[in-house]
Coordinates of C-alpha atoms in Angstrom, one line a residue:
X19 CA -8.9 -27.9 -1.4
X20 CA -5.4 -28.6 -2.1
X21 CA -3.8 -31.1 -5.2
X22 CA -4.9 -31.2 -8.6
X23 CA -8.0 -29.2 -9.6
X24 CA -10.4 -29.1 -12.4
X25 CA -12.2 -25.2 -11.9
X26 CA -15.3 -26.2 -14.1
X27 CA -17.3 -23.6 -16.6
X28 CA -15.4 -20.9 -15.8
X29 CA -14.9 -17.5 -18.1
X30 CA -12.3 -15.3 -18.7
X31 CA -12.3 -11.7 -19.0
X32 CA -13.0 -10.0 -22.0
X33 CA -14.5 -13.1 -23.5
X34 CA -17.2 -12.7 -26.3
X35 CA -17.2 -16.0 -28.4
X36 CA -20.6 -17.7 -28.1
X37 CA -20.6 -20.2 -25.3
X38 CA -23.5 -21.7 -22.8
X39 CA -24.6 -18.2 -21.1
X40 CA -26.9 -15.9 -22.1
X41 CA -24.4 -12.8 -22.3
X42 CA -22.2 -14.6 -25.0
X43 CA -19.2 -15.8 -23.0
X44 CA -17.5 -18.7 -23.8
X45 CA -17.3 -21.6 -20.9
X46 CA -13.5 -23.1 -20.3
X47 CA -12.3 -25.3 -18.2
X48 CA -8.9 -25.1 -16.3
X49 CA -6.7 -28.2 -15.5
X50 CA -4.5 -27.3 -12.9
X51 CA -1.7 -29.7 -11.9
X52 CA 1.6 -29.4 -9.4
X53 CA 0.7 -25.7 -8.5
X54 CA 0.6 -24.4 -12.1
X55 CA -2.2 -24.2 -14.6
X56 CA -1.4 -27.4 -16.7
X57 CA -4.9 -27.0 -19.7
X58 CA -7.8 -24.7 -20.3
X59 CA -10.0 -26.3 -22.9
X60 CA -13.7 -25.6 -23.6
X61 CA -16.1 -26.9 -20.7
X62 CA -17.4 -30.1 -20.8
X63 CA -14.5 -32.3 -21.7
X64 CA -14.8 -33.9 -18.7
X65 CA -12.7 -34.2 -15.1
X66 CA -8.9 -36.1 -15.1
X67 CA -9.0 -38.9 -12.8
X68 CA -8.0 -38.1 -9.5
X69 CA -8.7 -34.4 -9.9
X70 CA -10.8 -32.3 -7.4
X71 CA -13.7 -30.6 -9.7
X72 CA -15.1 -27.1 -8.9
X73 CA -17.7 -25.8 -10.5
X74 CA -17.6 -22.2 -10.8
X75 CA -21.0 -21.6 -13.0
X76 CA -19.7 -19.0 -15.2
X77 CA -17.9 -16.9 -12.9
X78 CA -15.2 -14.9 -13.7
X79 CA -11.3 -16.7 -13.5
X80 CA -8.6 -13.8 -13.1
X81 CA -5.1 -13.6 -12.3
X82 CA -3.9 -13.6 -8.2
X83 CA -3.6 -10.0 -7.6
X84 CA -1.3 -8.0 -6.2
X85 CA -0.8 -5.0 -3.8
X86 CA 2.5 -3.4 -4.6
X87 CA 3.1 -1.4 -1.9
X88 CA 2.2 -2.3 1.8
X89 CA 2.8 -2.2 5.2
X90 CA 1.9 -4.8 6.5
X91 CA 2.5 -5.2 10.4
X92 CA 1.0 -1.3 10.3
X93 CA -2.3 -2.1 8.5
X94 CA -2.7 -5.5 10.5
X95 CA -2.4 -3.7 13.8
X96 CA -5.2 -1.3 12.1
X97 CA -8.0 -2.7 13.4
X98 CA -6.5 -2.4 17.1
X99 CA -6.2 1.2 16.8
X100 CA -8.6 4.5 17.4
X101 CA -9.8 5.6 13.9
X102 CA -9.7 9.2 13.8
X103 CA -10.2 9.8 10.3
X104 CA -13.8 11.5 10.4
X105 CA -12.0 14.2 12.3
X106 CA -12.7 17.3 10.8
X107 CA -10.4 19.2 13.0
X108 CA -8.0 19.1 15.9
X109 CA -11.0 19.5 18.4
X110 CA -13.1 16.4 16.7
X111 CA -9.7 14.3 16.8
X112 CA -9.2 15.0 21.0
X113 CA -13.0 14.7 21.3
X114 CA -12.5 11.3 20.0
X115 CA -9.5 10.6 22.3
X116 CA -11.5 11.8 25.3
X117 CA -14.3 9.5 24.4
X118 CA -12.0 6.2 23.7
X119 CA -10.7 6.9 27.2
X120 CA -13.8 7.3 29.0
X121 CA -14.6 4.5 27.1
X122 CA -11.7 1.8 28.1
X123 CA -11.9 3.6 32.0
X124 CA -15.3 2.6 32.2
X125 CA -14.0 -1.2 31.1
X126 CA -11.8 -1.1 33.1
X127 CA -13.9 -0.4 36.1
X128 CA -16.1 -2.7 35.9
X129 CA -13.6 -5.5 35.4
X130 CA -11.9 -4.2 38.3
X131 CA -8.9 -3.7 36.7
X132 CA -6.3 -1.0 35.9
X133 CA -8.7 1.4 33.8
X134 CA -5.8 3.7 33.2
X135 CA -3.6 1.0 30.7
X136 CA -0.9 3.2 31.2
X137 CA 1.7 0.7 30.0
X138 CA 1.1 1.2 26.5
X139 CA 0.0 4.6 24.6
X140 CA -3.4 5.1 23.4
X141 CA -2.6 4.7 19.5
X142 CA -4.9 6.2 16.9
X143 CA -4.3 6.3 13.2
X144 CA -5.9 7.9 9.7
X145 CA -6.1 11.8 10.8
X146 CA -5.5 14.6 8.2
X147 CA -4.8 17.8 9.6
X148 CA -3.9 19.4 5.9
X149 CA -7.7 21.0 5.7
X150 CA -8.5 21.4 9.8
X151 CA -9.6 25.0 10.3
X152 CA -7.6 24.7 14.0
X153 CA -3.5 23.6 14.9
X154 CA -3.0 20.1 16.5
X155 CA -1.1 20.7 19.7
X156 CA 0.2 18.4 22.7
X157 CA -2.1 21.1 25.4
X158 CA -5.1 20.2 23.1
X159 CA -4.6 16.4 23.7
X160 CA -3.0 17.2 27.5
X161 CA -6.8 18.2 28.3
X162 CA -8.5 14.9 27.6
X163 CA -5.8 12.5 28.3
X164 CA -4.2 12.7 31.8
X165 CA -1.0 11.2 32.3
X166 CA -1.6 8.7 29.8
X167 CA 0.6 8.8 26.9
X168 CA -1.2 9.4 23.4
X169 CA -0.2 9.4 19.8
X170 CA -1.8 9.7 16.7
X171 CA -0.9 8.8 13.8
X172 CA -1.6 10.6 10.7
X173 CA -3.2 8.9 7.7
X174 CA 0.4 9.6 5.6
X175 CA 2.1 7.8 8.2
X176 CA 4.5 11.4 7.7
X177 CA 3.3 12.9 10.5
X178 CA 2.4 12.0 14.5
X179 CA 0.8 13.9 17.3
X180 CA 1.6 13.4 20.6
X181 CA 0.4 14.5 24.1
X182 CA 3.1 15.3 26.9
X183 CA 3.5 12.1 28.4
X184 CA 4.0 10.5 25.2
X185 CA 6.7 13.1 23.9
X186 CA 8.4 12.2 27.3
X187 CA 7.9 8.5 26.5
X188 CA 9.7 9.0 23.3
X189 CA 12.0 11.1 24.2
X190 CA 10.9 14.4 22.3
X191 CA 10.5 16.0 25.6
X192 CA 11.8 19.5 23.9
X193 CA 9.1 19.5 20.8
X194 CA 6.5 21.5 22.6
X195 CA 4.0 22.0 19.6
X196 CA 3.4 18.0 19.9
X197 CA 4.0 17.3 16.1
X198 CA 6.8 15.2 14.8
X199 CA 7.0 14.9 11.4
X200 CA 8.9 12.6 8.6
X201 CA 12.1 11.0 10.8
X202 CA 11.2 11.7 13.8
X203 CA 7.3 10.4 13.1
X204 CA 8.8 7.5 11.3
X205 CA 10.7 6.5 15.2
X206 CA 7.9 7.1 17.1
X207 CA 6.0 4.2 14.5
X208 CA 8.9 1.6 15.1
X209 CA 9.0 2.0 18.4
X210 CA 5.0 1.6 18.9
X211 CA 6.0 -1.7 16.5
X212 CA 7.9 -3.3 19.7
X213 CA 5.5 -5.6 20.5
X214 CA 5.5 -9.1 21.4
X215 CA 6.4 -10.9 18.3
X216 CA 3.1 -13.7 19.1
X217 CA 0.7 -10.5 18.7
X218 CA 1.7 -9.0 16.0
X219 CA 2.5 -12.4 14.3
X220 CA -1.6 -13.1 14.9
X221 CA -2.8 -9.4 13.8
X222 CA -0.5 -10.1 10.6
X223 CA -2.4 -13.5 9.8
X224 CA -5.5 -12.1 10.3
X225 CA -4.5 -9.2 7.9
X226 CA -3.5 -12.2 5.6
X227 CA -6.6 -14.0 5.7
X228 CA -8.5 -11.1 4.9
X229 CA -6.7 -10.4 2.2
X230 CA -7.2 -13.2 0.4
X231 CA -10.8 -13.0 0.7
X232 CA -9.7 -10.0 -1.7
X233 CA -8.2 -12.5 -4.3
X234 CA -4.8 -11.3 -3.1
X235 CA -2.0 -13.8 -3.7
X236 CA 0.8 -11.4 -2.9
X237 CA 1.7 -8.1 -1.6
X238 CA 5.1 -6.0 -1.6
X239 CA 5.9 -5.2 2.4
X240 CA 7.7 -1.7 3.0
X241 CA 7.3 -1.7 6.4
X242 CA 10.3 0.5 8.0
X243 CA 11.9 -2.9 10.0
X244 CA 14.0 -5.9 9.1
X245 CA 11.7 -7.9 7.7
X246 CA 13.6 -11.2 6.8
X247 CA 13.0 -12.1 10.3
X248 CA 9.7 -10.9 10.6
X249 CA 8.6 -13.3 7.7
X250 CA 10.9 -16.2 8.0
X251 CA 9.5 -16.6 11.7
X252 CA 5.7 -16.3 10.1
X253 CA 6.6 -18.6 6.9
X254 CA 8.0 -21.0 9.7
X255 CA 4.8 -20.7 12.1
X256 CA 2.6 -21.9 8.9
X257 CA 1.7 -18.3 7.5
X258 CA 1.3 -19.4 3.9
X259 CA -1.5 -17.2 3.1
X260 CA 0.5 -14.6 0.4
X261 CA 3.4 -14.6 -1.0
X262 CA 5.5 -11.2 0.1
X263 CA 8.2 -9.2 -1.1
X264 CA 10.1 -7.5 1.5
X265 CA 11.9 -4.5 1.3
X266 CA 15.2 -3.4 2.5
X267 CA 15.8 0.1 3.8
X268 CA 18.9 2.3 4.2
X269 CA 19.7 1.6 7.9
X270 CA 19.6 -2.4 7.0
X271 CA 21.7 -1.8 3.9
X272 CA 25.2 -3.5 5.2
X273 CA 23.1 -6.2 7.3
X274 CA 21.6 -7.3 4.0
X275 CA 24.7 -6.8 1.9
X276 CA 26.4 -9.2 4.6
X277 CA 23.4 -11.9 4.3
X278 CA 24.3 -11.7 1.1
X279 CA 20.1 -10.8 0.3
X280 CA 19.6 -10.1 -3.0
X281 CA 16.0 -8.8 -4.8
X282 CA 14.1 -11.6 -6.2
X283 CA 16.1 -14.4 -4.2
X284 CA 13.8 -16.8 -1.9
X285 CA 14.5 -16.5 1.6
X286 CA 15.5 -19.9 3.1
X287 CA 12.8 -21.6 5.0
X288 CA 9.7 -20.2 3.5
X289 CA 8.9 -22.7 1.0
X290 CA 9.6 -20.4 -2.0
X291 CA 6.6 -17.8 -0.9
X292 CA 8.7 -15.2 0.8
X293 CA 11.5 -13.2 -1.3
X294 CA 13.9 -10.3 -1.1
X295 CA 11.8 -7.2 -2.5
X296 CA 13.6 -3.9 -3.3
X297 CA 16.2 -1.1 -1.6
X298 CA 13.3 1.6 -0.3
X299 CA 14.6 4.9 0.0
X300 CA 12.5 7.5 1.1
X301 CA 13.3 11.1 -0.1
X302 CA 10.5 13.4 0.6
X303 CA 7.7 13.8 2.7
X304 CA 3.9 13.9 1.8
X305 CA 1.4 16.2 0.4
X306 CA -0.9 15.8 3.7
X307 CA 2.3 16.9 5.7
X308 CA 3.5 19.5 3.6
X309 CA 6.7 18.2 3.1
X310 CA 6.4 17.1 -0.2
X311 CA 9.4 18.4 -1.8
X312 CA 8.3 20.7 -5.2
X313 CA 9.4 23.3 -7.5
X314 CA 6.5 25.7 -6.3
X315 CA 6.0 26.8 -2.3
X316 CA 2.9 25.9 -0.4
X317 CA 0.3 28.3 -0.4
X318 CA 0.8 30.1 3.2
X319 CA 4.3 29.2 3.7
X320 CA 5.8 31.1 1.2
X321 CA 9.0 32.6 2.4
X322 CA 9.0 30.3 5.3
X323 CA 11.8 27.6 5.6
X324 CA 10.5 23.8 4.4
X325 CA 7.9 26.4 1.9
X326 CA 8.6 23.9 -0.7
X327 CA 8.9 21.0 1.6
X328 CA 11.4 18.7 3.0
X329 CA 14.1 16.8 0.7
X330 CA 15.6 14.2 3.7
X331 CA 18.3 12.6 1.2
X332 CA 20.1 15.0 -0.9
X333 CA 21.3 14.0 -4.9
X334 CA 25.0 13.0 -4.2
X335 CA 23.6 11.1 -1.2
X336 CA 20.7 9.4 -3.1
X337 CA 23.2 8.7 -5.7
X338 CA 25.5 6.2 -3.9
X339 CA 22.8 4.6 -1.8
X340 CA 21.4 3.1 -5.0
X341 CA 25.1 2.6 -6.8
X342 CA 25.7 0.7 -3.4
X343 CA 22.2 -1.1 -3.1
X344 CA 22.9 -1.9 -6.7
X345 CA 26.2 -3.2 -6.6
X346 CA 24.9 -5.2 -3.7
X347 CA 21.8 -7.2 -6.4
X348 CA 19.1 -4.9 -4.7
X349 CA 17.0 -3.4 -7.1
X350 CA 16.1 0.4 -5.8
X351 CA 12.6 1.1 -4.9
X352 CA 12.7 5.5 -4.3
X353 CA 9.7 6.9 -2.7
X354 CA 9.4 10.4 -4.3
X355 CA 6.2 12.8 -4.1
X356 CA 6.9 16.5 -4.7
X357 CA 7.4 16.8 -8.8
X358 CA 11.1 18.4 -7.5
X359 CA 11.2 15.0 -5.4
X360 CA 10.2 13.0 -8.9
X361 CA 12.6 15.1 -11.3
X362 CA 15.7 13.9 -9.1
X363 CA 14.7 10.5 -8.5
X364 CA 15.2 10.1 -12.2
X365 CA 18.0 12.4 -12.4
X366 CA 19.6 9.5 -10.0
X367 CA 18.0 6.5 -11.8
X368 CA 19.3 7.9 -15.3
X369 CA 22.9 8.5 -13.7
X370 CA 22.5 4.4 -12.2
X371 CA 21.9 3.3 -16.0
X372 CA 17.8 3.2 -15.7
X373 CA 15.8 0.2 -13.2
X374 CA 13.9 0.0 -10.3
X375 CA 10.7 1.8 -9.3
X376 CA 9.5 5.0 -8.2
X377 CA 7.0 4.9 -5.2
X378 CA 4.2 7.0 -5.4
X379 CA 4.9 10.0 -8.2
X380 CA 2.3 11.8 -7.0
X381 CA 3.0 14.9 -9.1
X382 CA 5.6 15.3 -12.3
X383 CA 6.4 17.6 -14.3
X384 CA 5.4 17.0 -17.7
X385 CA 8.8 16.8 -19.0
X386 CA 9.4 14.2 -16.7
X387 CA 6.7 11.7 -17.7
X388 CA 8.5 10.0 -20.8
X389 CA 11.7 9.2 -18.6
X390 CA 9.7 6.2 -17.1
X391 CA 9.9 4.2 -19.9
X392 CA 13.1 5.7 -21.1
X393 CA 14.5 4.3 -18.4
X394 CA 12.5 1.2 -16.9
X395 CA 11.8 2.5 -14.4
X396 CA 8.4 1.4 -12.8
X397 CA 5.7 3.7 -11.6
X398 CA 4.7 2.0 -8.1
X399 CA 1.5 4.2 -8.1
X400 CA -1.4 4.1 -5.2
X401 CA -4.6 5.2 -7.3
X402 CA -7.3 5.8 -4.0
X403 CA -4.6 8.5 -2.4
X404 CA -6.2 10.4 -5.1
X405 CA -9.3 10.1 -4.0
X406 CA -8.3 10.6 -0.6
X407 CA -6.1 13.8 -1.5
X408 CA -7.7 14.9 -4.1
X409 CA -9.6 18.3 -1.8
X410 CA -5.8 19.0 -0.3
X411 CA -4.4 18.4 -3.8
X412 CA -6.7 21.3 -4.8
X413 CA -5.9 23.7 -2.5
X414 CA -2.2 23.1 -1.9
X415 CA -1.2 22.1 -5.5
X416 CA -3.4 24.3 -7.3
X417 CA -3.0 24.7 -11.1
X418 CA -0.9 21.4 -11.4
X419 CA -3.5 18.9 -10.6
X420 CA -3.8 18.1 -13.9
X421 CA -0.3 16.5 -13.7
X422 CA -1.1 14.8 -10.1
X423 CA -1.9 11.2 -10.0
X424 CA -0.6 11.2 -13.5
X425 CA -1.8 7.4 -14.4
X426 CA -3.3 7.6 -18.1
X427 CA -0.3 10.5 -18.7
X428 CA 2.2 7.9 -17.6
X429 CA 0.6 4.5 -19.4
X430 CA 0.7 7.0 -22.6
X431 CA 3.9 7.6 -22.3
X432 CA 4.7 3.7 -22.5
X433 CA 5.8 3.2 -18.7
X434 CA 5.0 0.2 -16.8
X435 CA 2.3 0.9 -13.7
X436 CA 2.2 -1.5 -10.9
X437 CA -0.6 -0.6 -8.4
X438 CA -0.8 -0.7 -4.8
X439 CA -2.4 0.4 -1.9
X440 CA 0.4 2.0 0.7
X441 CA -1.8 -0.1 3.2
X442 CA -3.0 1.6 5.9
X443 CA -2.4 5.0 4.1
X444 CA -5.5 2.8 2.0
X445 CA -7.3 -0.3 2.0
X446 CA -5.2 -3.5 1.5
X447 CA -7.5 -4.4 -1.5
X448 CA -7.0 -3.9 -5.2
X449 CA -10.6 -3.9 -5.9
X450 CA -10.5 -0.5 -4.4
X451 CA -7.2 0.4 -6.2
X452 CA -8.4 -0.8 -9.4
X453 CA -11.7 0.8 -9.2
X454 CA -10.1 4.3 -8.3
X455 CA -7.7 3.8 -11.4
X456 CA -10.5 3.4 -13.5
X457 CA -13.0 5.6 -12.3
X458 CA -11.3 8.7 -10.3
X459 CA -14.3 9.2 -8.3
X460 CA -15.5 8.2 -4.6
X461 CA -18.4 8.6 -2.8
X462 CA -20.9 10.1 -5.4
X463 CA -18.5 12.8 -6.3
X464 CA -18.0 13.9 -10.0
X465 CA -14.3 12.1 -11.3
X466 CA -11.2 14.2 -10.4
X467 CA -9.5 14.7 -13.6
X468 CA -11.7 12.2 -15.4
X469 CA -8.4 12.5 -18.1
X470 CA -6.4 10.8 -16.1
X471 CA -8.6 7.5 -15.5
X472 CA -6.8 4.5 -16.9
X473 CA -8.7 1.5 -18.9
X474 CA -9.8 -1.7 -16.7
X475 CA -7.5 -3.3 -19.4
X476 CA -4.2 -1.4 -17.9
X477 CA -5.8 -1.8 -14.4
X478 CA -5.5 -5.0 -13.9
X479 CA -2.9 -6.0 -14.8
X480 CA -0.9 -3.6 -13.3
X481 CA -2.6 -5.7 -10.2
X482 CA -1.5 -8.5 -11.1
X483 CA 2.2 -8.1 -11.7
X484 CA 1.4 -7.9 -15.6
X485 CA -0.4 -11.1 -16.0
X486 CA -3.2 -9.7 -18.2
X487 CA -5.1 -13.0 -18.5
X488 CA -4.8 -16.6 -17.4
X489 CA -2.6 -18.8 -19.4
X490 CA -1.6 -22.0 -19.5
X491 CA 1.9 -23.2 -17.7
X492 CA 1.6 -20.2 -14.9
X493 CA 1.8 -20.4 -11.8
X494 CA -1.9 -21.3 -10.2
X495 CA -2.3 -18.0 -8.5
X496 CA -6.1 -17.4 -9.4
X497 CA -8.8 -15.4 -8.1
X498 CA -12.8 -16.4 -9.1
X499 CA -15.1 -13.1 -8.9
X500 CA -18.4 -12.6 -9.6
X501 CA -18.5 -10.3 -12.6
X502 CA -16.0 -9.9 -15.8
X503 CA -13.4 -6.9 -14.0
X504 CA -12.9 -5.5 -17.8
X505 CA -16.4 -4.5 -18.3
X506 CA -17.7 -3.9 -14.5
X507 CA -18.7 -0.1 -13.4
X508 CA -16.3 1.3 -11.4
X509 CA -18.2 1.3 -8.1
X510 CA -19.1 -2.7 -8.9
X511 CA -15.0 -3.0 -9.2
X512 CA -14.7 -1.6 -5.3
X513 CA -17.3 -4.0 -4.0
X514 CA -16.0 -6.9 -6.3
X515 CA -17.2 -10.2 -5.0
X516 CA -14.5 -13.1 -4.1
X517 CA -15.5 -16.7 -4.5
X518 CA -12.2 -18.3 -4.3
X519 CA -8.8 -18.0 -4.0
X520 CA -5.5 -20.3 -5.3
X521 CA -2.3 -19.5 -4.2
X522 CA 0.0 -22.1 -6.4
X523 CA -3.4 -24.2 -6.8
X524 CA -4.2 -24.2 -3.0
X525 CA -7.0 -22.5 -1.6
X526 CA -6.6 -19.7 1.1
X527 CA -10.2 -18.2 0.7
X528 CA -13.2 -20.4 -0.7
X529 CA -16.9 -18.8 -0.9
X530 CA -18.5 -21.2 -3.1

């Protein structure tokens, strides 16, 4: 499907004027010319000559979405990796390693091969040690894993836990507890990222494909590399699933500044679907880890040194890397958790004349709420870590989880939400973001400060970078779903169904 388009008896959200179905809404259909949504007129006016016609029999048309905030590469190589996330403690996370390498011996036997694989680390991702009744420690992973070198990764991404060989591999011979946390974690990540470019370039398309079964149409990539080169060689091997956004960190600031990259540009080559995205700076830790930086001290490490967590780029310093990133046409994107993270974050923004967006905000201080809109800056928000978080949020922030996950105290307060998913912290799919926005509940559990739920209204299109509903002369980035998104039930908003997909008026997913 690809040209011009006639989508046939479609509805749009929120529609309640009498039309041909039995629930009351009206029937349009959209015209869709050179990539861009050219008419919608009531159905039945018939089909353009030469146009393709779909009929979508009163399905729902919405907006392309969005994720905000992904990394990519690391949630495409997802699926090649151990999940440990059902461990319930450091003994259920090395029984699983054990297993996976019984597992891959026994393979290997009976292909006759090398059983060991020692060439590359046993990688496994999604653990959360912030709740485990027993320490994670290189001797506990020692005992299951022979020589072969082993890392974990924890669901954060803050935090990795490595066995012997693989703090040799990496050169943290000396850390003898086997936990590296923020920059040090964050090396260990890139440097299990150094694979052939023809792999990861094939987990990434799969990751895109599947996506757009989603009714994606773009995502925002924060993956710690330099990504130009990562997506002009994609956009240039036919990767024309999404559109992307790539960010620009710290250690890539003069490379860019010399390429003369600036945030919103196109990047040469991709036919218009890959653009400079923001500066990232990363300035605190996580709540999982502990090292979210905050006014209060974690229960149990009070007194202790890092008690209130880990600040890794200091004011003054934070200060001139977005002056510079500024001066340079990068618009900063500041990842900031802890509510002391948050509070100077915005001192910085406020000192930089206001822009930009705040990644994560995980917990504010109430005076600190209203500075989003003072300022324009954007709250880049990822609604299912609360439901992830929300038993460690509990214990570790207790008595300000009211102000945790703020969304409906930060909509209030007129600032500008744009959700994403921090993929593979979560699911690369904004049906799950949305439905977490909306409902703050998971899994049959009662909503975690039901207060702070946010209307499907502000949900979606804070997913679909504030398109609220499809007009005529955008761009034909379009998703067709099975049920109106502004009156579905939360848990129907997770599972959302995904006819088609149009990126510019092209297809990259079809189901009907």
């Amino acid at each position: 499907m690809t040209g011009d388009l006639l989508l046939a008896g479609g509805r749009l959200p929120g529609s309640t004027s009498e039309g041909r179905f039995s629930d009351g809404g009206a029937a349009v259909d959209i015209v869709i010319a050179d990539g861009e949504i050219a008419v919608i007129t009531p159905a039945g006016d018939g089909t353009p000559k030469g146009f393709e016609r779909v009929e979508l029999d009163g399905r729902w048309v919405v907006p392309g979405l969005w994720d905000n905030h992904v990394h990519f590469t690391s949630w495409a190589a997802v699926a090649q990796r151990l999940d440990v996330a059902a461990a319930r403690s450091a003994a259920e996370a090395a029984t699983l390693v054990g297993e996976a390498e019984r597992s891959e011996a026994a393979r290997g036997a009976a292909g006759g091969g090398d059983s060991a694989e020692s060439a590359y680390p046993l990688v496994g991702i999604g653990f959360r040690d912030a709740l485990w009744p027993d320490e994670p420690s290189a001797a506990l992973l020692d005992a299951v894993s022979g020589s072969r070198p082993v890392v974990l990764i924890s669901a954060d991404l803050h935090c990795c836990w490595l066995n012997t060989a693989a703090l040799r591999r990496f050169g943290f011979e000396g850390e003898r507890t086997g936990v590296l946390r923020e920059e040090p974690a964050f090396a260990v990540q890139r440097a299990l990222g150094e694979l052939p470019d023809a792999l990861t370039d094939a987990w990434a398309l799969d990751a895109a494909r599947a996506a757009a079964a989603r009714g994606v149409v773009g995502v925002v990539d924060l993956e710690m590399t330099w990504n130009a080169t990562t997506w002009a060689r994609r956009a240039g091997n036919g990767h024309d699933l999404l559109r992307v956004e790539f960010g620009v960190y710290p250690q890539h600031l003069e490379r860019a500044t010399a390429e003369g990259l600036r945030t919103g540009e196109p990047l040469a080559g991709t036919q218009g679907l890959v653009h400079v995205g923001p500066f990232k700076v990363i300035t605190d830790g996580s709540l999982n880890t502990r090292t979210a930086f905050c006014f209060d001290e974690y229960p149990g490490l009070e007194g202790q040194p890092g008690a209130h967590g880990l600040l890794t780029v200091p004011p003054e310093e934070l200060s001139a890397l977005l002056l510079r990133a500024r001066e340079a046409g990068l618009l900063p994107a500041v990842h900031a958790i802890g509510d002391h993270a948050n509070r100077l974050a915005l001192d910085a923004f406020e000192a930089l004349g206001g822009g930009g967006s705040l990644e994560h905000a995980q917990l504010l201080d109430e005076a600190d709420i209203p500075r989003f809109a003072r300022l324009g800056v954007t709250a880049s928000v990822q609604p299912e870590h609360a439901m992830d978080d929300r038993d460690v949020a509990d214990r570790y922030w207790a008595g300000r989880t009211g102000r945790a996950f703020a969304l409906e105290s930060l909509r209030a307060a007129g600032a500008t939400l744009a959700l994403g998913s921090d993929a593979p912290v979560a699911p690369l799919d904004p049906w799950v973001t949305m439905a977490a926005a909306v409902g703050r509940a998971r899994d049959g559990r009662e909503p975690w400060h039901p207060e702070q739920r946010i209307p499907a209204a502000a949900a979606l299109p804070a997913s679909t970078r504030g398109r609220a509903s499809v007009r005529t002369g955008q761009a034909a980035d379009l998703a067709v779903v099975e049920s109106d998104p502004l009156t579905a039930a939360p848990d129907a908003l997770r599972t959302m169904p995904v006819a088609l997909t149009l990126l510019g008026g092209r297809a990259t997913h079809r189901a009907l």
